[in-house]
């Protein structure tokens, strides 16, 4: 299963970082491929759903996400389904005296015919992970 994980430490309080990242509609700001993200139900906690549209490899891909874990200032996790793929995004938070460390992990589980593209997907995900991490750090530092 292709996976990408990046860790970023910024000099910002965990409360501000948590509030920003658990409003998953902010992916429109910090996630380069995201075209739009709307909350379709819920209050942000477990069971909340989001509809995300991203542009990947020149085409738009829709993902319906659901929040499956919500532990304030510790873990925010969503699962999603797109064309032939299951996704799991986990954002972990650790606070220090003057810093917050964010670890963003995305797992991609191709299904059916999409499994054939797994080797290509893995390389693309690594490049995307680097772009997302740089954008995420830039936006977190602006908080």
Short mmCIF file of C-alpha atoms in Angstrom, two decimals:
data_model
loop_
_atom_site.label_atom_id
_atom_site.label_comp_id
_atom_site.label_asym_id
_atom_site.label_seq_id
_atom_site.Cartn_x
_atom_site.Cartn_y
_atom_site.Cartn_z
CA UNK A 1 0.00 0.00 0.00
CA UNK A 2 1.60 3.31 -1.07
CA UNK A 3 2.10 5.63 1.90
CA UNK A 4 3.60 9.05 2.36
CA UNK A 5 4.45 10.69 5.67
CA UNK A 6 5.95 14.07 6.46
CA UNK A 7 6.70 15.78 9.79
CA UNK A 8 6.80 19.54 10.27
CA UNK A 9 7.67 21.51 13.40
CA UNK A 10 6.60 25.14 13.66
CA UNK A 11 6.79 27.78 16.37
CA UNK A 12 3.04 28.06 16.83
CA UNK A 13 0.71 26.91 19.63
CA UNK A 14 -0.95 23.52 19.19
CA UNK A 15 -4.42 25.04 19.67
CA UNK A 16 -4.06 27.24 16.58
CA UNK A 17 -2.60 24.42 14.48
CA UNK A 18 -5.31 21.98 15.64
CA UNK A 19 -8.14 24.41 14.89
CA UNK A 20 -6.77 25.15 11.42
CA UNK A 21 -6.09 21.56 10.32
CA UNK A 22 -9.21 19.94 11.77
CA UNK A 23 -11.30 22.32 9.69
CA UNK A 24 -10.58 20.10 6.70
CA UNK A 25 -11.97 22.73 4.32
CA UNK A 26 -8.62 24.52 4.77
CA UNK A 27 -7.10 21.91 2.44
CA UNK A 28 -8.08 24.41 -0.28
CA UNK A 29 -5.30 26.61 1.10
CA UNK A 30 -2.48 24.23 2.00
CA UNK A 31 -2.96 21.10 -0.15
CA UNK A 32 -1.72 21.97 -3.67
CA UNK A 33 -3.89 19.49 -5.63
CA UNK A 34 -7.11 20.42 -3.81
CA UNK A 35 -9.61 22.33 -5.92
CA UNK A 36 -12.38 22.37 -3.28
CA UNK A 37 -13.37 20.79 0.02
CA UNK A 38 -16.81 21.23 1.57
CA UNK A 39 -18.19 19.87 4.81
CA UNK A 40 -21.25 17.82 3.88
CA UNK A 41 -22.37 16.94 7.41
CA UNK A 42 -21.30 17.10 11.03
CA UNK A 43 -19.53 19.47 13.39
CA UNK A 44 -15.92 18.47 12.67
CA UNK A 45 -15.76 15.54 15.08
CA UNK A 46 -16.11 11.80 14.47
CA UNK A 47 -18.69 11.13 11.78
CA UNK A 48 -18.24 14.48 10.01
CA UNK A 49 -18.06 14.11 6.24
CA UNK A 50 -16.28 16.17 3.60
CA UNK A 51 -16.41 16.15 -0.18
CA UNK A 52 -13.00 16.90 -1.69
CA UNK A 53 -12.14 17.51 -5.34
CA UNK A 54 -8.47 17.42 -6.32
CA UNK A 55 -6.65 17.77 -9.62
CA UNK A 56 -4.25 14.87 -10.09
CA UNK A 57 -2.42 14.02 -13.31
CA UNK A 58 -4.50 16.55 -15.21
CA UNK A 59 -7.90 15.29 -14.13
CA UNK A 60 -10.26 15.98 -11.27
CA UNK A 61 -10.78 13.27 -8.69
CA UNK A 62 -13.57 13.40 -6.09
CA UNK A 63 -13.07 11.90 -2.63
CA UNK A 64 -15.70 11.55 0.08
CA UNK A 65 -14.01 11.61 3.49
CA UNK A 66 -15.30 10.78 6.96
CA UNK A 67 -13.65 11.71 10.25
CA UNK A 68 -12.97 8.43 12.09
CA UNK A 69 -10.72 9.64 14.92
CA UNK A 70 -10.79 12.97 16.74
CA UNK A 71 -8.63 13.29 19.86
CA UNK A 72 -8.17 17.02 20.55
CA UNK A 73 -4.58 18.21 20.17
CA UNK A 74 -3.42 14.64 19.44
CA UNK A 75 -4.95 12.91 16.37
CA UNK A 76 -7.30 13.77 13.52
CA UNK A 77 -7.96 10.91 11.10
CA UNK A 78 -10.16 10.59 8.03
CA UNK A 79 -10.93 7.77 5.64
CA UNK A 80 -12.09 8.29 2.11
CA UNK A 81 -13.05 6.60 -1.10
CA UNK A 82 -12.19 7.71 -4.62
CA UNK A 83 -12.25 6.00 -8.01
CA UNK A 84 -10.85 2.55 -7.27
CA UNK A 85 -9.01 3.61 -4.13
CA UNK A 86 -9.44 3.74 -0.37
CA UNK A 87 -7.61 6.53 1.45
CA UNK A 88 -6.62 7.17 5.05
CA UNK A 89 -5.22 10.53 6.17
CA UNK A 90 -3.88 10.81 9.71
CA UNK A 91 -2.68 14.08 11.20
CA UNK A 92 -0.86 13.72 14.54
CA UNK A 93 0.02 16.62 16.81
CA UNK A 94 2.70 16.96 19.50
CA UNK A 95 3.21 20.18 21.40
CA UNK A 96 6.41 21.43 22.95
CA UNK A 97 7.01 24.47 25.10
CA UNK A 98 6.99 26.83 22.09
CA UNK A 99 6.42 24.54 19.12
CA UNK A 100 3.96 22.15 17.54
CA UNK A 101 5.03 19.12 15.55
CA UNK A 102 2.58 17.88 12.93
CA UNK A 103 2.93 14.50 11.26
CA UNK A 104 0.76 14.06 8.18
CA UNK A 105 0.42 10.50 6.87
CA UNK A 106 -1.57 9.48 3.79
CA UNK A 107 -2.21 5.86 2.88
CA UNK A 108 -3.53 4.82 -0.52
CA UNK A 109 -5.08 1.38 -1.03
CA UNK A 110 -5.84 0.72 -4.72
CA UNK A 111 -8.70 -1.68 -5.45
CA UNK A 112 -9.52 -3.74 -8.52
CA UNK A 113 -7.85 -2.64 -11.75
CA UNK A 114 -6.28 0.35 -9.98
CA UNK A 115 -3.87 -2.07 -8.25
CA UNK A 116 -1.98 -2.30 -11.54
CA UNK A 117 -0.94 1.33 -11.18
CA UNK A 118 0.51 0.89 -7.67
CA UNK A 119 4.19 1.24 -8.72
CA UNK A 120 3.47 4.48 -10.59
CA UNK A 121 1.32 5.76 -7.75
CA UNK A 122 4.08 5.28 -5.18
CA UNK A 123 6.52 7.58 -7.01
CA UNK A 124 3.92 10.25 -7.63
CA UNK A 125 2.81 10.20 -4.01
CA UNK A 126 6.35 10.85 -2.78
CA UNK A 127 6.68 13.93 -4.99
CA UNK A 128 3.25 15.13 -3.95
CA UNK A 129 4.12 14.60 -0.28
CA UNK A 130 7.07 16.95 -0.60
CA UNK A 131 4.92 19.65 -2.24
CA UNK A 132 2.19 19.30 0.38
CA UNK A 133 4.69 19.48 3.27
CA UNK A 134 6.25 22.70 1.95
CA UNK A 135 2.85 24.32 1.43
CA UNK A 136 1.57 23.12 4.82
CA UNK A 137 4.59 24.53 6.64
CA UNK A 138 4.19 27.88 4.87
CA UNK A 139 0.52 28.13 5.87
CA UNK A 140 1.08 27.01 9.46
CA UNK A 141 3.81 29.61 9.92
CA UNK A 142 1.34 32.26 8.73
CA UNK A 143 -1.12 31.47 11.56
#
